């Protein structure tokens, strides 16, 4: 094509004359984006959000956020004549009497599950590759706020239909609010407009769910994207990739098309789920009544860890001077969430303090190359996962015929032991993988060719690793270590003189010391040959 | 090796706002066309491209057909019964998913097999501004502060802060009417409210509204979900006043149960769990366990509903019941302790009741 | 009428199985990573129209009782250390326990499970046994066909009672749930209308009793109408995922949804290894 078509030239000139958009496009049309599958995890959340906005808008056209009592006269026979709230009635109406209503409702709900799931997977990718390091701390913090808001958005969303299951969630929310010392009862009365359940909470949640939180989400997601754009994406280590460049495909046309395709994949998978997997069948739950509850009442998955924490808590409660602190509610409701969120938020800064590293990082670390960080992350996942699993202990008990209390007791111990074991295993695995890397560099990879040595011994010939793999491995970065060693005159550096300073130095040594330095990767000398031979001798039996 | 696609994210203003843009390029080396032999841009094999083109076109055609099918499904499949809704959901969702999926696959094949392979390189620049810029901003800031007089005029500064304070607090005050203050409302239920005719309030079966004759509730191991007469559909009342009514053989009841508050082996406990307020209602008549399905607090119904497992810290409150002259079960008074989850102002109400007894 | 009801139910039970299996497999994958197959017992076909009280039935029942039940319940159903007395439990209890295969119990567990009936347990045998136990000391009798005719019940009214009294243990569609110490509320899907009625009036095992004076027979029929209506109803939104709520939904979201998307992202970004030096 020699010249752009008139249909494009006209409007572009119009916009450029008025906004100077050309300058922006000139700088950004060919912006380079590095390629890695894990860089698309965040896009799952982004596109789910877009789908949520679209489907959510559709749902608001029929949904009535009112707790006013009506008698159902719609088409779902087993509820005909039953008294219910207008909110529940309108949710039934969307499900059964609006063409495509059920599909859109299900797509909305599945997109919500994948929204949070995508965010978590994305956050884990960022964490394990150290992509939160300078200069990306701000975006990391924005991400944590986004995740917290998404949990709230989910809670307010699944409460809206006012069915029996969502009511159980609301009731637990109220119980948790009441447990907060000093202001708990006031908070609960202000949220519910008086005593639970009142007549206000659905309409208030509606405003929060469709306006307040989505507005903040939209603003923060925009900021998240702009900052990513300005800072340029991190890249994996590899040939020609340094801390000072970014290697990949240009935004226009390649990355744009890939992103577009991935949006369509996300939409397609969610549409498939919405078509073939029923979600939140509110008509089966029945209208909310605080006197009733179903077995196996669970929250959506992302709230499951709070549910699990509540379930394994022993019955602690403090009564002092006519006041009550219900620890059996307060601790599980606040501590795990607080630990995970605060820990995530502080991690970049704690790591900086421990390593003393103030430089910019644009190469994503491989998880194995920072074993303590990876172990901490796996440990946190285990902590979260055990609580999540325990949130479904009644379902596990019923379906796998394990005694209910046994699952609780296992959980009570596992929540402390599990993360410790996970830490140890993850750390050892990282070290093992690092050894494997060092071996690949120094010995090459197995070629599949078996050679017979003059002395009758069989060995497998190793060939040097492919260049891209070798470069990827060589991209390992050293973790800076604070030195606490005394200088020539026997005086330790200033930073290491206090108790905190000594702790910091020791942590820094533990955190940063490279247990498996990579070899130079070229040597293929006699010594190595012998090692091969030794390996070959051991394997000989299997060859015959 | 590769083309250096220079692309500085310039934080220094490239021109002063309000002046016309300079004619010269702000960013250089930005090719408008990518010639086929640019390093880092590897064109695809033309034979494969032609094959891929046919595949992509086929996929786009499927999307077109599925899109048409979606619109047709909307017209053809009506809703109105659950089976029709199911058919409509499958037709709409299936066609939508196929349309999106084949479009997604088509574009992916396009990118992967028709567009060239890219391995372009762009320089990164330190995020921090250079020293000159920082210095300039600092100077400008100080100059502006001086010019505004904010530094010099102390009175101005202080009255401005003073002026802002109440305005900042005003929104918080506006929120006050979100709800009434709790007062002592969490300590009472409608069981203590006087009835219209002044007689004790009857217990009625949830769902049917039938009052319960004690003589009818005569099967040991029986359970009923019970609500206060007159409040059968008042959810606010039910959230605190719902009961489970249990029938025991007299010898099964243990010391934890207040026998004065029972009638002929019939005991009424609050159905609202003392942990976070779910209805605790899974009753095992063999063990007399009441299990809350939310967090599995377990109460021994034969022994004053004391906690035997789980996170709840207090027994389910027992309601004093008796019968009226017609033999129907009635509440003799309100609960003696607050029902439901613990809250800050609650205190150890059970201990107080014991002291007063 | 009853006959058709039963066949619909057994079809329902069979059709429900693949869904249940999908959910269970998803659970197994996600939670234990191992294979696990839910041994779903087949729905029995108890004849609801068991009459009780004919003299030869009683005699026949007594001999069956001595042969199959007396070792635990005692020669005269007076009870032993192993099992309770059956005097006064009524024909309904016998019909429920034996027709659903729970009795004779196979071994001592926390709870006798529903299982395929032994060969000798014919509908006639159940009727005879029930008649014998009824003759020992009365108790609830087997409901008439009319009493359990779902078509005559009002499912909406029954639904309200079902939600007030049953779902806390049996779940919102009767999929069952866990109780303490290995006990459980069984799924209601394989239960016949007669068995549902009998369970309510007799309170088998850990289940409490809902006698006819507090929940009337008409109200019980409404509940049966709701249970049978909802369990045979299609899931309009696709697979019901076992109809056990958000747990399977979350698993499907991760195992199917996110996995598919990760596969897509791998495909989109995959590089073909170019032959390079």
PDB file of N, CA, C and O in Angstrom, chain A residues 26-27 30-32 75 99 171 182 185 193 195 198 204 233 244-248 275 291-292 307 311 315 317 323-324 328 360 393 405, chain B residues 7 9 30 34 74 80 89 93 119-120 122 124 127 178 185 206 236 239-240 271 275 277 294-296 298 311-312 342 344-345 347 352:
ATOM      1  N   UNK A  26       3.404   8.650  16.703  1.00  0.00           N
ATOM      2  CA  UNK A  26       4.743   8.457  16.172  1.00  0.00           C
ATOM      3  C   UNK A  26       5.637   7.772  17.190  1.00  0.00           C
ATOM      4  O   UNK A  26       6.423   6.886  16.874  1.00  0.00           O
ATOM      5  N   UNK A  27       5.444   8.163  18.446  1.00  0.00           N
ATOM      6  CA  UNK A  27       6.283   7.583  19.473  1.00  0.00           C
ATOM      7  C   UNK A  27       5.815   6.189  19.886  1.00  0.00           C
ATOM      8  O   UNK A  27       6.603   5.390  20.377  1.00  0.00           O
ATOM      9  N   UNK A  30       4.930   1.904  17.256  1.00  0.00           N
ATOM     10  CA  UNK A  30       5.834   0.756  17.166  1.00  0.00           C
ATOM     11  C   UNK A  30       6.460   0.440  18.518  1.00  0.00           C
ATOM     12  O   UNK A  30       7.583  -0.073  18.594  1.00  0.00           O
ATOM     13  N   UNK A  31       5.737   0.722  19.588  1.00  0.00           N
ATOM     14  CA  UNK A  31       6.254   0.383  20.908  1.00  0.00           C
ATOM     15  C   UNK A  31       6.453  -1.134  20.983  1.00  0.00           C
ATOM     16  O   UNK A  31       5.614  -1.913  20.546  1.00  0.00           O
ATOM     17  N   UNK A  32       7.579  -1.521  21.566  1.00  0.00           N
ATOM     18  CA  UNK A  32       7.930  -2.939  21.561  1.00  0.00           C
ATOM     19  C   UNK A  32       7.389  -3.639  22.806  1.00  0.00           C
ATOM     20  O   UNK A  32       7.533  -3.144  23.923  1.00  0.00           O
ATOM     21  N   UNK A  75     -42.429 -17.174  35.386  1.00  0.00           N
ATOM     22  CA  UNK A  75     -42.593 -18.454  34.708  1.00  0.00           C
ATOM     23  C   UNK A  75     -41.933 -19.622  35.421  1.00  0.00           C
ATOM     24  O   UNK A  75     -42.103 -20.757  34.997  1.00  0.00           O
ATOM     25  N   UNK A  99     -34.732 -12.936  26.872  1.00  0.00           N
ATOM     26  CA  UNK A  99     -33.939 -13.771  25.968  1.00  0.00           C
ATOM     27  C   UNK A  99     -32.456 -13.419  26.120  1.00  0.00           C
ATOM     28  O   UNK A  99     -32.087 -12.254  26.044  1.00  0.00           O
ATOM     29  N   UNK A 171     -25.200 -12.406  55.927  1.00  0.00           N
ATOM     30  CA  UNK A 171     -25.329 -12.621  57.365  1.00  0.00           C
ATOM     31  C   UNK A 171     -23.937 -12.742  57.996  1.00  0.00           C
ATOM     32  O   UNK A 171     -23.665 -12.196  59.061  1.00  0.00           O
ATOM     33  N   UNK A 182     -15.479  -1.813  69.571  1.00  0.00           N
ATOM     34  CA  UNK A 182     -15.896  -0.425  69.725  1.00  0.00           C
ATOM     35  C   UNK A 182     -16.897   0.023  68.662  1.00  0.00           C
ATOM     36  O   UNK A 182     -18.017   0.434  68.983  1.00  0.00           O
ATOM     37  N   UNK A 185     -20.879  -2.487  66.042  1.00  0.00           N
ATOM     38  CA  UNK A 185     -22.341  -2.408  65.951  1.00  0.00           C
ATOM     39  C   UNK A 185     -22.764  -1.185  65.146  1.00  0.00           C
ATOM     40  O   UNK A 185     -23.727  -1.246  64.378  1.00  0.00           O
ATOM     41  N   UNK A 193     -28.693   0.003  57.513  1.00  0.00           N
ATOM     42  CA  UNK A 193     -29.764   0.959  57.774  1.00  0.00           C
ATOM     43  C   UNK A 193     -30.592   0.556  58.979  1.00  0.00           C
ATOM     44  O   UNK A 193     -31.805   0.718  58.990  1.00  0.00           O
ATOM     45  N   UNK A 195     -31.329  -2.648  61.894  1.00  0.00           N
ATOM     46  CA  UNK A 195     -31.081  -4.043  62.217  1.00  0.00           C
ATOM     47  C   UNK A 195     -31.021  -4.895  60.963  1.00  0.00           C
ATOM     48  O   UNK A 195     -31.698  -4.616  59.968  1.00  0.00           O
ATOM     49  N   UNK A 198     -32.796  -5.525  57.376  1.00  0.00           N
ATOM     50  CA  UNK A 198     -33.275  -4.199  57.008  1.00  0.00           C
ATOM     51  C   UNK A 198     -33.831  -4.156  55.603  1.00  0.00           C
ATOM     52  O   UNK A 198     -34.141  -5.188  55.000  1.00  0.00           O
ATOM     53  N   UNK A 204     -27.976  -0.236  48.583  1.00  0.00           N
ATOM     54  CA  UNK A 204     -26.653   0.344  48.869  1.00  0.00           C
ATOM     55  C   UNK A 204     -25.551  -0.458  48.206  1.00  0.00           C
ATOM     56  O   UNK A 204     -24.618   0.109  47.620  1.00  0.00           O
ATOM     57  N   UNK A 233       7.322  -2.905  29.417  1.00  0.00           N
ATOM     58  CA  UNK A 233       7.157  -4.191  30.090  1.00  0.00           C
ATOM     59  C   UNK A 233       8.513  -4.808  30.423  1.00  0.00           C
ATOM     60  O   UNK A 233       9.498  -4.569  29.747  1.00  0.00           O
ATOM     61  N   UNK A 244      18.742  -2.545  29.633  1.00  0.00           N
ATOM     62  CA  UNK A 244      18.588  -1.241  28.994  1.00  0.00           C
ATOM     63  C   UNK A 244      17.846  -1.304  27.679  1.00  0.00           C
ATOM     64  O   UNK A 244      17.805  -0.334  26.939  1.00  0.00           O
ATOM     65  N   UNK A 245      17.289  -2.463  27.362  1.00  0.00           N
ATOM     66  CA  UNK A 245      16.502  -2.517  26.143  1.00  0.00           C
ATOM     67  C   UNK A 245      15.274  -3.386  26.350  1.00  0.00           C
ATOM     68  O   UNK A 245      15.095  -3.996  27.419  1.00  0.00           O
ATOM     69  N   UNK A 246      14.422  -3.402  25.354  1.00  0.00           N
ATOM     70  CA  UNK A 246      13.291  -4.306  25.378  1.00  0.00           C
ATOM     71  C   UNK A 246      13.182  -4.909  23.980  1.00  0.00           C
ATOM     72  O   UNK A 246      13.264  -4.204  22.975  1.00  0.00           O
ATOM     73  N   UNK A 247      13.094  -6.236  23.922  1.00  0.00           N
ATOM     74  CA  UNK A 247      13.120  -6.953  22.650  1.00  0.00           C
ATOM     75  C   UNK A 247      11.780  -7.640  22.453  1.00  0.00           C
ATOM     76  O   UNK A 247      11.272  -8.283  23.367  1.00  0.00           O
ATOM     77  N   UNK A 248      11.207  -7.487  21.284  1.00  0.00           N
ATOM     78  CA  UNK A 248       9.936  -8.158  21.039  1.00  0.00           C
ATOM     79  C   UNK A 248       9.270  -7.662  19.780  1.00  0.00           C
ATOM     80  O   UNK A 248       9.940  -7.263  18.826  1.00  0.00           O
ATOM     81  N   UNK A 275     -22.337 -20.983  28.777  1.00  0.00           N
ATOM     82  CA  UNK A 275     -23.294 -21.809  28.040  1.00  0.00           C
ATOM     83  C   UNK A 275     -23.413 -23.205  28.633  1.00  0.00           C
ATOM     84  O   UNK A 275     -24.509 -23.733  28.774  1.00  0.00           O
ATOM     85  N   UNK A 291     -34.117 -17.069  58.481  1.00  0.00           N
ATOM     86  CA  UNK A 291     -34.350 -18.251  59.300  1.00  0.00           C
ATOM     87  C   UNK A 291     -33.851 -19.517  58.630  1.00  0.00           C
ATOM     88  O   UNK A 291     -33.806 -20.566  59.258  1.00  0.00           O
ATOM     89  N   UNK A 292     -33.497 -19.436  57.340  1.00  0.00           N
ATOM     90  CA  UNK A 292     -33.165 -20.661  56.605  1.00  0.00           C
ATOM     91  C   UNK A 292     -31.733 -20.640  56.107  1.00  0.00           C
ATOM     92  O   UNK A 292     -31.147 -19.593  55.901  1.00  0.00           O
ATOM     93  N   UNK A 307     -13.692 -18.009  54.650  1.00  0.00           N
ATOM     94  CA  UNK A 307     -14.604 -19.016  55.175  1.00  0.00           C
ATOM     95  C   UNK A 307     -13.821 -20.121  55.887  1.00  0.00           C
ATOM     96  O   UNK A 307     -14.170 -20.545  56.980  1.00  0.00           O
ATOM     97  N   UNK A 311     -13.742 -21.350  59.820  1.00  0.00           N
ATOM     98  CA  UNK A 311     -14.117 -22.712  60.200  1.00  0.00           C
ATOM     99  C   UNK A 311     -13.101 -23.381  61.105  1.00  0.00           C
ATOM    100  O   UNK A 311     -13.468 -24.207  61.934  1.00  0.00           O
ATOM    101  N   UNK A 315     -12.881 -21.783  69.642  1.00  0.00           N
ATOM    102  CA  UNK A 315     -13.907 -20.869  70.159  1.00  0.00           C
ATOM    103  C   UNK A 315     -13.341 -19.921  71.204  1.00  0.00           C
ATOM    104  O   UNK A 315     -13.620 -20.045  72.379  1.00  0.00           O
ATOM    105  N   UNK A 317     -13.069 -16.280  72.952  1.00  0.00           N
ATOM    106  CA  UNK A 317     -13.803 -15.020  73.102  1.00  0.00           C
ATOM    107  C   UNK A 317     -13.379 -14.400  74.425  1.00  0.00           C
ATOM    108  O   UNK A 317     -13.241 -15.100  75.425  1.00  0.00           O
ATOM    109  N   UNK A 323     -17.556  -5.857  78.204  1.00  0.00           N
ATOM    110  CA  UNK A 323     -17.395  -5.751  76.758  1.00  0.00           C
ATOM    111  C   UNK A 323     -16.850  -7.062  76.217  1.00  0.00           C
ATOM    112  O   UNK A 323     -16.220  -7.826  76.944  1.00  0.00           O
ATOM    113  N   UNK A 324     -17.125  -7.304  74.945  1.00  0.00           N
ATOM    114  CA  UNK A 324     -16.800  -8.598  74.354  1.00  0.00           C
ATOM    115  C   UNK A 324     -15.904  -8.417  73.148  1.00  0.00           C
ATOM    116  O   UNK A 324     -16.164  -7.572  72.300  1.00  0.00           O
ATOM    117  N   UNK A 328     -12.903 -15.438  67.974  1.00  0.00           N
ATOM    118  CA  UNK A 328     -13.169 -16.519  67.030  1.00  0.00           C
ATOM    119  C   UNK A 328     -13.770 -15.988  65.735  1.00  0.00           C
ATOM    120  O   UNK A 328     -13.914 -16.732  64.773  1.00  0.00           O
ATOM    121  N   UNK A 360      17.340  -0.067  39.255  1.00  0.00           N
ATOM    122  CA  UNK A 360      16.185  -0.435  38.445  1.00  0.00           C
ATOM    123  C   UNK A 360      16.355  -1.843  37.890  1.00  0.00           C
ATOM    124  O   UNK A 360      17.470  -2.255  37.566  1.00  0.00           O
ATOM    125  N   UNK A 393     -14.652 -27.663  53.519  1.00  0.00           N
ATOM    126  CA  UNK A 393     -14.435 -28.941  54.211  1.00  0.00           C
ATOM    127  C   UNK A 393     -15.708 -29.764  54.331  1.00  0.00           C
ATOM    128  O   UNK A 393     -15.656 -30.984  54.372  1.00  0.00           O
ATOM    129  N   UNK A 405     -15.102 -33.312  61.474  1.00  0.00           N
ATOM    130  CA  UNK A 405     -14.190 -32.722  62.464  1.00  0.00           C
ATOM    131  C   UNK A 405     -12.735 -33.081  62.143  1.00  0.00           C
ATOM    132  O   UNK A 405     -11.826 -32.321  62.459  1.00  0.00           O
TER     133      UNK A 405
ATOM    134  N   UNK B   7      13.085   5.066  20.925  1.00  0.00           N
ATOM    135  CA  UNK B   7      11.759   5.518  21.348  1.00  0.00           C
ATOM    136  C   UNK B   7      11.821   6.049  22.764  1.00  0.00           C
ATOM    137  O   UNK B   7      11.401   5.414  23.713  1.00  0.00           O
ATOM    138  N   UNK B   9      10.876   7.797  26.120  1.00  0.00           N
ATOM    139  CA  UNK B   9       9.694   8.314  26.803  1.00  0.00           C
ATOM    140  C   UNK B   9      10.160   9.614  27.442  1.00  0.00           C
ATOM    141  O   UNK B   9      10.576   9.649  28.571  1.00  0.00           O
ATOM    142  N   UNK B  30      12.402   6.181  13.120  1.00  0.00           N
ATOM    143  CA  UNK B  30      11.142   5.457  13.125  1.00  0.00           C
ATOM    144  C   UNK B  30      10.700   5.229  11.683  1.00  0.00           C
ATOM    145  O   UNK B  30      10.214   6.138  11.042  1.00  0.00           O
ATOM    146  N   UNK B  34       8.178  -0.843   6.753  1.00  0.00           N
ATOM    147  CA  UNK B  34       9.228  -1.758   7.115  1.00  0.00           C
ATOM    148  C   UNK B  34       9.609  -2.536   5.859  1.00  0.00           C
ATOM    149  O   UNK B  34       8.841  -3.363   5.380  1.00  0.00           O
ATOM    150  N   UNK B  74     -31.792 -15.874  18.579  1.00  0.00           N
ATOM    151  CA  UNK B  74     -32.548 -14.910  19.387  1.00  0.00           C
ATOM    152  C   UNK B  74     -33.990 -14.854  18.913  1.00  0.00           C
ATOM    153  O   UNK B  74     -34.926 -14.763  19.701  1.00  0.00           O
ATOM    154  N   UNK B  80     -39.630 -18.787  28.416  1.00  0.00           N
ATOM    155  CA  UNK B  80     -40.961 -18.839  29.020  1.00  0.00           C
ATOM    156  C   UNK B  80     -41.153 -20.076  29.873  1.00  0.00           C
ATOM    157  O   UNK B  80     -41.859 -20.033  30.869  1.00  0.00           O
ATOM    158  N   UNK B  89     -30.558 -20.792  25.890  1.00  0.00           N
ATOM    159  CA  UNK B  89     -29.223 -20.564  26.436  1.00  0.00           C
ATOM    160  C   UNK B  89     -28.156 -21.318  25.641  1.00  0.00           C
ATOM    161  O   UNK B  89     -27.101 -20.771  25.315  1.00  0.00           O
ATOM    162  N   UNK B  93     -25.623 -19.114  23.545  1.00  0.00           N
ATOM    163  CA  UNK B  93     -24.268 -19.232  24.074  1.00  0.00           C
ATOM    164  C   UNK B  93     -23.357 -20.012  23.144  1.00  0.00           C
ATOM    165  O   UNK B  93     -22.204 -19.640  22.918  1.00  0.00           O
ATOM    166  N   UNK B 119      11.708  -9.334  15.939  1.00  0.00           N
ATOM    167  CA  UNK B 119      12.665  -9.391  17.036  1.00  0.00           C
ATOM    168  C   UNK B 119      13.289  -7.991  17.149  1.00  0.00           C
ATOM    169  O   UNK B 119      14.489  -7.822  17.057  1.00  0.00           O
ATOM    170  N   UNK B 120      12.430  -7.008  17.337  1.00  0.00           N
ATOM    171  CA  UNK B 120      12.883  -5.616  17.361  1.00  0.00           C
ATOM    172  C   UNK B 120      13.380  -5.241  18.747  1.00  0.00           C
ATOM    173  O   UNK B 120      12.970  -5.820  19.743  1.00  0.00           O
ATOM    174  N   UNK B 122      14.217  -1.998  21.438  1.00  0.00           N
ATOM    175  CA  UNK B 122      14.001  -0.605  21.767  1.00  0.00           C
ATOM    176  C   UNK B 122      14.816  -0.314  23.022  1.00  0.00           C
ATOM    177  O   UNK B 122      14.909  -1.168  23.901  1.00  0.00           O
ATOM    178  N   UNK B 124      15.735   1.300  26.591  1.00  0.00           N
ATOM    179  CA  UNK B 124      15.060   1.799  27.787  1.00  0.00           C
ATOM    180  C   UNK B 124      15.847   2.984  28.315  1.00  0.00           C
ATOM    181  O   UNK B 124      17.039   3.100  28.081  1.00  0.00           O
ATOM    182  N   UNK B 127      14.062   5.793  34.530  1.00  0.00           N
ATOM    183  CA  UNK B 127      12.796   6.480  34.755  1.00  0.00           C
ATOM    184  C   UNK B 127      13.008   7.868  35.346  1.00  0.00           C
ATOM    185  O   UNK B 127      12.221   8.771  35.124  1.00  0.00           O
ATOM    186  N   UNK B 178     -27.316   7.162  57.663  1.00  0.00           N
ATOM    187  CA  UNK B 178     -27.346   5.842  57.028  1.00  0.00           C
ATOM    188  C   UNK B 178     -28.130   4.849  57.873  1.00  0.00           C
ATOM    189  O   UNK B 178     -28.739   3.925  57.359  1.00  0.00           O
ATOM    190  N   UNK B 185     -30.932  -2.414  70.890  1.00  0.00           N
ATOM    191  CA  UNK B 185     -31.817  -3.249  70.077  1.00  0.00           C
ATOM    192  C   UNK B 185     -31.284  -4.662  69.875  1.00  0.00           C
ATOM    193  O   UNK B 185     -32.064  -5.591  69.694  1.00  0.00           O
ATOM    194  N   UNK B 206     -42.661 -22.345  61.005  1.00  0.00           N
ATOM    195  CA  UNK B 206     -42.182 -21.552  59.877  1.00  0.00           C
ATOM    196  C   UNK B 206     -42.676 -22.168  58.576  1.00  0.00           C
ATOM    197  O   UNK B 206     -42.596 -23.380  58.375  1.00  0.00           O
ATOM    198  N   UNK B 236     -36.627  -8.783  59.560  1.00  0.00           N
ATOM    199  CA  UNK B 236     -35.817  -8.203  60.631  1.00  0.00           C
ATOM    200  C   UNK B 236     -36.074  -8.931  61.950  1.00  0.00           C
ATOM    201  O   UNK B 236     -35.161  -9.201  62.718  1.00  0.00           O
ATOM    202  N   UNK B 239     -34.654 -12.531  61.835  1.00  0.00           N
ATOM    203  CA  UNK B 239     -33.201 -12.611  61.899  1.00  0.00           C
ATOM    204  C   UNK B 239     -32.697 -12.788  63.328  1.00  0.00           C
ATOM    205  O   UNK B 239     -31.558 -13.175  63.543  1.00  0.00           O
ATOM    206  N   UNK B 240     -33.553 -12.454  64.315  1.00  0.00           N
ATOM    207  CA  UNK B 240     -33.130 -12.669  65.688  1.00  0.00           C
ATOM    208  C   UNK B 240     -34.028 -13.665  66.425  1.00  0.00           C
ATOM    209  O   UNK B 240     -33.586 -14.314  67.368  1.00  0.00           O
ATOM    210  N   UNK B 271     -32.315 -20.103  66.842  1.00  0.00           N
ATOM    211  CA  UNK B 271     -31.749 -20.775  65.662  1.00  0.00           C
ATOM    212  C   UNK B 271     -30.545 -20.004  65.135  1.00  0.00           C
ATOM    213  O   UNK B 271     -29.866 -20.453  64.221  1.00  0.00           O
ATOM    214  N   UNK B 275     -21.973 -17.653  66.599  1.00  0.00           N
ATOM    215  CA  UNK B 275     -20.681 -17.345  65.991  1.00  0.00           C
ATOM    216  C   UNK B 275     -20.828 -16.122  65.087  1.00  0.00           C
ATOM    217  O   UNK B 275     -20.449 -15.014  65.471  1.00  0.00           O
ATOM    218  N   UNK B 277     -23.978 -15.833  63.099  1.00  0.00           N
ATOM    219  CA  UNK B 277     -25.392 -15.587  62.864  1.00  0.00           C
ATOM    220  C   UNK B 277     -26.088 -16.430  61.813  1.00  0.00           C
ATOM    221  O   UNK B 277     -27.237 -16.145  61.462  1.00  0.00           O
ATOM    222  N   UNK B 294     -22.547 -23.197  58.370  1.00  0.00           N
ATOM    223  CA  UNK B 294     -21.579 -22.227  57.855  1.00  0.00           C
ATOM    224  C   UNK B 294     -20.170 -22.525  58.341  1.00  0.00           C
ATOM    225  O   UNK B 294     -19.245 -22.636  57.548  1.00  0.00           O
ATOM    226  N   UNK B 295     -19.996 -22.627  59.648  1.00  0.00           N
ATOM    227  CA  UNK B 295     -18.646 -22.815  60.170  1.00  0.00           C
ATOM    228  C   UNK B 295     -18.559 -23.969  61.157  1.00  0.00           C
ATOM    229  O   UNK B 295     -17.602 -24.083  61.897  1.00  0.00           O
ATOM    230  N   UNK B 296     -19.594 -24.792  61.131  1.00  0.00           N
ATOM    231  CA  UNK B 296     -19.586 -26.073  61.832  1.00  0.00           C
ATOM    232  C   UNK B 296     -19.442 -25.985  63.346  1.00  0.00           C
ATOM    233  O   UNK B 296     -18.887 -26.882  63.976  1.00  0.00           O
ATOM    234  N   UNK B 298     -20.819 -26.725  66.767  1.00  0.00           N
ATOM    235  CA  UNK B 298     -21.729 -27.806  67.132  1.00  0.00           C
ATOM    236  C   UNK B 298     -22.175 -27.604  68.573  1.00  0.00           C
ATOM    237  O   UNK B 298     -21.353 -27.296  69.443  1.00  0.00           O
ATOM    238  N   UNK B 311     -16.089 -22.886  66.163  1.00  0.00           N
ATOM    239  CA  UNK B 311     -15.660 -21.552  66.580  1.00  0.00           C
ATOM    240  C   UNK B 311     -16.632 -20.795  67.481  1.00  0.00           C
ATOM    241  O   UNK B 311     -16.244 -19.799  68.059  1.00  0.00           O
ATOM    242  N   UNK B 312     -17.877 -21.230  67.580  1.00  0.00           N
ATOM    243  CA  UNK B 312     -18.813 -20.480  68.427  1.00  0.00           C
ATOM    244  C   UNK B 312     -18.340 -20.562  69.874  1.00  0.00           C
ATOM    245  O   UNK B 312     -17.872 -21.602  70.328  1.00  0.00           O
ATOM    246  N   UNK B 342     -21.609 -12.356  68.762  1.00  0.00           N
ATOM    247  CA  UNK B 342     -21.108 -11.458  69.798  1.00  0.00           C
ATOM    248  C   UNK B 342     -20.844 -10.083  69.222  1.00  0.00           C
ATOM    249  O   UNK B 342     -20.554  -9.937  68.039  1.00  0.00           O
ATOM    250  N   UNK B 344     -19.343  -5.917  70.591  1.00  0.00           N
ATOM    251  CA  UNK B 344     -18.524  -5.205  71.576  1.00  0.00           C
ATOM    252  C   UNK B 344     -19.287  -4.911  72.866  1.00  0.00           C
ATOM    253  O   UNK B 344     -18.801  -5.144  73.963  1.00  0.00           O
ATOM    254  N   UNK B 345     -20.519  -4.415  72.741  1.00  0.00           N
ATOM    255  CA  UNK B 345     -21.246  -3.983  73.934  1.00  0.00           C
ATOM    256  C   UNK B 345     -21.921  -5.130  74.678  1.00  0.00           C
ATOM    257  O   UNK B 345     -22.584  -4.916  75.680  1.00  0.00           O
ATOM    258  N   UNK B 347     -20.875  -8.048  76.345  1.00  0.00           N
ATOM    259  CA  UNK B 347     -20.439  -8.466  77.670  1.00  0.00           C
ATOM    260  C   UNK B 347     -20.855  -9.898  77.946  1.00  0.00           C
ATOM    261  O   UNK B 347     -21.468 -10.570  77.109  1.00  0.00           O
ATOM    262  N   UNK B 352     -24.072 -12.746  84.001  1.00  0.00           N
ATOM    263  CA  UNK B 352     -24.995 -11.882  84.732  1.00  0.00           C
ATOM    264  C   UNK B 352     -26.279 -12.615  85.087  1.00  0.00           C
ATOM    265  O   UNK B 352     -26.812 -12.484  86.182  1.00  0.00           O
TER     266      UNK B 352
END
